[in-house]
Short mmCIF file of C-alpha atoms in Angstrom, two decimals:
data_model
loop_
_atom_site.label_atom_id
_atom_site.label_comp_id
_atom_site.label_asym_id
_atom_site.label_seq_id
_atom_site.Cartn_x
_atom_site.Cartn_y
_atom_site.Cartn_z
CA MET A 265 177.17 65.70 17.91
CA SER A 266 177.03 65.50 21.63
CA GLU A 267 173.40 66.48 22.56
CA THR A 268 174.19 67.24 26.19
CA LYS A 269 177.17 70.05 25.17
CA GLN A 270 176.12 71.94 22.44
CA THR A 271 172.93 73.73 22.17
CA ILE A 272 171.67 75.83 18.55
CA SER A 273 173.84 79.07 19.70
CA ASP A 274 176.53 76.70 19.25
CA PHE A 275 175.84 77.46 15.83
CA ASN A 276 175.74 80.65 13.10
CA ILE A 277 172.16 79.89 11.60
CA MET A 278 172.60 82.30 9.01
CA SER A 279 175.81 80.50 7.63
CA LEU A 280 174.55 76.97 8.77
CA LYS A 281 174.72 74.78 5.59
CA MET A 282 172.11 71.58 6.15
CA ASP A 283 173.53 69.77 2.99
CA GLU A 284 176.97 69.85 4.88
CA LEU A 285 175.23 67.96 8.10
CA SER A 286 174.39 64.44 8.71
CA SER A 287 170.96 63.35 9.07
CA GLN A 288 171.68 62.10 12.36
CA GLN A 289 173.37 65.82 13.65
CA LYS A 290 170.36 67.10 11.62
CA PHE A 291 168.08 65.30 13.92
CA SER A 292 170.01 65.97 17.21
CA LEU A 293 169.53 69.34 15.98
CA ALA A 294 166.01 69.11 15.96
CA LYS A 295 165.94 67.69 19.50
CA ILE A 296 168.22 70.34 20.79
CA TYR A 297 165.83 73.10 19.40
CA ASP A 298 165.32 75.80 21.81
CA GLY A 299 161.78 77.45 20.32
CA ASN A 300 164.15 80.64 19.84
CA SER A 301 164.91 81.10 16.68
CA GLU A 302 161.87 81.04 13.42
CA GLN A 303 164.69 80.36 10.56
CA MET A 304 166.59 77.31 12.77
CA LEU A 305 163.18 75.81 12.86
CA GLN A 306 162.80 77.20 8.86
CA LYS A 307 166.11 75.50 8.01
CA LEU A 308 164.63 72.13 9.73
CA ILE A 309 161.67 71.79 8.37
CA ASP A 310 162.68 72.96 4.79
CA ASP A 311 165.23 70.16 4.80
CA ASP A 312 162.77 67.37 5.79
CA CYS A 313 165.51 64.39 6.11
CA THR A 314 164.87 61.07 6.75
CA LEU A 315 166.69 58.56 9.31
CA ASP A 316 166.68 54.40 9.61
CA ILE A 317 165.51 54.17 13.53
CA PRO A 318 166.92 50.61 14.04
CA THR A 319 163.82 48.68 15.78
CA ASP A 320 163.10 44.76 16.90
CA THR A 321 161.90 44.08 13.35
CA GLY A 322 163.84 46.39 11.18
CA ALA A 323 164.73 49.73 10.85
CA VAL A 324 162.10 52.10 10.38
CA THR A 325 162.58 55.81 7.91
CA VAL A 326 161.49 58.52 10.24
CA SER A 327 160.56 61.98 8.65
CA ILE A 328 162.88 65.08 11.13
CA LEU A 329 159.37 66.13 10.69
CA ALA A 330 158.24 63.46 13.32
CA VAL A 331 161.33 64.83 15.80
CA LEU A 332 160.53 68.53 15.70
CA LEU A 333 156.83 67.78 16.56
CA ASP A 334 157.85 65.96 19.91
CA ASN A 335 160.54 68.98 20.70
CA LYS A 336 158.16 70.34 23.47
CA ASN A 337 159.99 74.18 23.26
CA ILE A 338 158.15 74.21 20.01
CA THR A 339 155.64 76.61 20.55
CA GLY A 340 152.67 79.09 19.94
CA ILE A 341 152.86 80.49 16.22
CA LEU A 342 156.23 78.52 16.31
CA LYS A 343 153.97 75.37 16.60
CA ASP A 344 151.68 76.80 14.32
CA LYS A 345 153.96 76.63 11.34
CA LEU A 346 155.10 73.30 12.04
CA ILE A 347 151.75 71.77 11.99
CA SER A 348 151.00 73.10 8.65
CA ALA A 349 154.54 71.92 7.21
CA CYS A 350 153.40 68.50 8.50
CA VAL A 351 150.64 68.31 6.97
CA ASP A 352 151.55 66.66 3.30
CA SER A 353 153.60 63.99 5.10
CA LYS A 354 153.62 60.61 4.31
CA ASP A 355 155.25 59.53 7.39
CA GLN A 356 153.34 57.49 9.64
CA GLU A 357 154.96 58.94 12.81
CA VAL A 358 154.30 62.34 11.77
CA LYS A 359 150.49 61.40 11.27
CA PHE A 360 150.55 59.77 14.51
CA ARG A 361 152.03 62.69 16.40
CA LEU A 362 149.37 64.78 14.42
CA ALA A 363 146.75 62.87 15.70
CA ARG A 364 148.02 63.87 19.21
CA ASP A 365 148.76 66.59 18.75
CA PRO A 366 145.90 69.37 20.89
CA LYS A 367 147.50 72.33 18.33
CA THR A 368 146.01 70.23 15.19
CA PRO A 369 143.14 71.82 14.12
CA LEU A 370 139.99 70.10 12.76
CA GLU A 371 140.48 70.44 9.35
CA ILE A 372 144.15 67.86 9.65
CA GLN A 373 141.68 66.04 11.47
CA LYS A 374 139.18 65.25 8.96
CA GLU A 375 142.01 64.41 6.61
CA LEU A 376 143.35 62.07 9.08
CA ALA A 377 140.32 60.69 9.79
CA LYS A 378 140.37 58.78 5.87
CA ASP A 379 143.82 57.88 6.70
CA SER A 380 143.94 53.87 5.49
CA ASN A 381 145.51 53.51 8.84
CA GLY A 382 143.56 52.50 11.36
CA ASP A 383 145.76 53.33 14.68
CA ILE A 384 145.87 56.81 13.51
CA ARG A 385 142.34 56.98 13.07
CA VAL A 386 141.76 56.02 16.39
CA GLU A 387 144.02 58.50 17.99
CA LEU A 388 141.30 61.37 17.09
CA ILE A 389 139.00 59.46 19.29
CA PHE A 390 141.50 59.04 22.09
CA ARG A 391 141.72 63.07 22.22
CA LYS A 392 140.68 64.61 25.38
CA PRO A 393 138.29 66.20 24.06
CA PRO A 394 137.71 64.37 20.79
CA TYR A 395 135.59 66.51 18.13
CA ILE A 396 132.49 65.37 17.79
CA SER A 397 132.06 65.84 14.24
CA ILE A 398 135.19 63.33 14.24
CA LEU A 399 133.17 61.02 16.55
CA LYS A 400 130.29 60.87 13.83
CA THR A 401 132.41 60.29 10.97
CA LEU A 402 134.38 57.51 12.78
CA SER A 403 131.07 56.17 14.14
CA GLU A 404 130.10 54.82 10.36
CA ASP A 405 134.01 53.67 9.85
CA ASP A 406 134.87 50.23 8.01
CA ASN A 407 136.32 49.35 10.57
CA TRP A 408 134.37 47.29 13.72
CA ALA A 409 137.24 47.79 16.32
CA ILE A 410 137.12 52.19 15.47
CA ARG A 411 133.57 51.92 15.72
CA ARG A 412 133.59 50.50 19.15
CA GLU A 413 135.82 52.93 20.07
CA VAL A 414 133.68 55.51 19.57
CA ALA A 415 131.04 53.68 21.07
CA LYS A 416 133.47 53.50 24.27
CA SER A 417 134.34 56.87 24.34
CA SER A 418 132.70 59.20 27.39
CA TYR A 419 132.40 62.13 24.72
CA THR A 420 130.31 60.27 22.18
CA THR A 421 126.73 61.81 22.19
CA LEU A 422 123.55 60.64 22.13
CA ASP A 423 122.68 60.76 18.90
CA VAL A 424 125.74 59.20 17.67
CA LEU A 425 125.07 56.74 20.38
CA GLU A 426 121.71 56.48 18.98
CA SER A 427 123.16 55.89 15.06
CA PHE A 428 124.52 52.17 16.42
CA ILE A 429 121.18 51.07 16.44
CA ASN A 430 121.84 49.27 13.31
CA GLU A 431 125.46 48.33 14.25
CA THR A 432 125.89 44.24 13.68
CA ASP A 433 129.43 43.50 15.48
CA ASP A 434 128.40 43.11 19.31
CA GLU A 435 131.10 43.89 20.70
CA VAL A 436 130.26 47.41 19.38
CA VAL A 437 126.53 46.99 20.90
CA LEU A 438 127.51 46.16 24.11
CA GLU A 439 129.88 49.26 24.18
CA VAL A 440 126.95 51.60 23.42
CA THR A 441 125.09 49.51 26.27
CA GLN A 442 127.56 50.07 28.58
CA ASN A 443 128.55 53.67 27.78
CA LYS A 444 127.16 56.24 30.79
CA ASN A 445 125.95 58.87 28.52
CA THR A 446 123.45 56.02 26.78
CA SER A 447 120.06 57.20 27.78
CA PRO A 448 117.16 54.90 29.09
CA GLU A 449 114.95 55.66 25.82
CA ILE A 450 118.20 54.50 23.59
CA LEU A 451 118.67 51.53 25.63
CA ASN A 452 114.57 50.68 25.22
CA LYS A 453 115.12 50.96 21.39
CA PHE A 454 118.27 48.67 21.33
CA ALA A 455 116.31 46.08 23.46
CA GLU A 456 113.19 46.28 21.15
CA LYS A 457 115.74 45.27 18.39
CA PHE A 458 116.95 42.70 20.86
CA PHE A 459 113.71 40.61 20.99
CA THR A 460 112.78 40.72 17.79
CA GLN A 461 115.49 40.17 15.72
CA ASP A 462 117.59 36.42 15.93
CA GLY A 463 120.78 38.78 17.56
CA TRP A 464 122.08 41.80 15.90
#
C-alpha cells in the first residue's frame, strides 16, 4: 500500500474488513489516518494488531496503538478515546508515548510511575510540566538514576528537595544542592548533615 497515493477516503469504511488486511496495511492505515472518522479509528483500535519492526539488535514487536499515538491528526475527543484504549497495553512503545503525551491524564501517569521500566518512569519527570505528585512519588524510587532526575528537575518543589535529606547517593545529593529551587535553608541542612557524618 502506498501511503503517498492512498488516503482513508479511498476506503469504504463501513465495509472495510480488517481481517482481510495484512498488519503492514493496517499500520499504513494508522499512519495516514486523517482524524475525521471515529469509526475508522475504532476499527484500528479494536483490531489492535502488531508488527515486527526490524532494529539494529533484532526485531521489535510494536502495537498499532503506538502508531496511532504518533499520528498528529488524532486530537480532541478522539485522542482521549485512543489514550483510554491504551491503558492496558503491555507494549513498551505505547507506554513510552503515553508517558510523553500531554493529553495523558494523571491517573494513567500514576500507573506508569509504577512501571518496571525505569525509562518509562523517567519520561514522566521530563514532561513540561510534570505533575508534582508524580515527582514526589518518583523521589522515593528504588532507582537512584530516577531520583537524580527528580533532584535535577526545575519543577521540583522545596518540600521534595528537602525530602532528599536522607538520600544516600552522592550524585542525587549533588543535584539537589545545584537545583536552582533549593533554598539556603535546605543547603544549610545538607551542610550540617555533611559535617556531622562521614560522608552521606
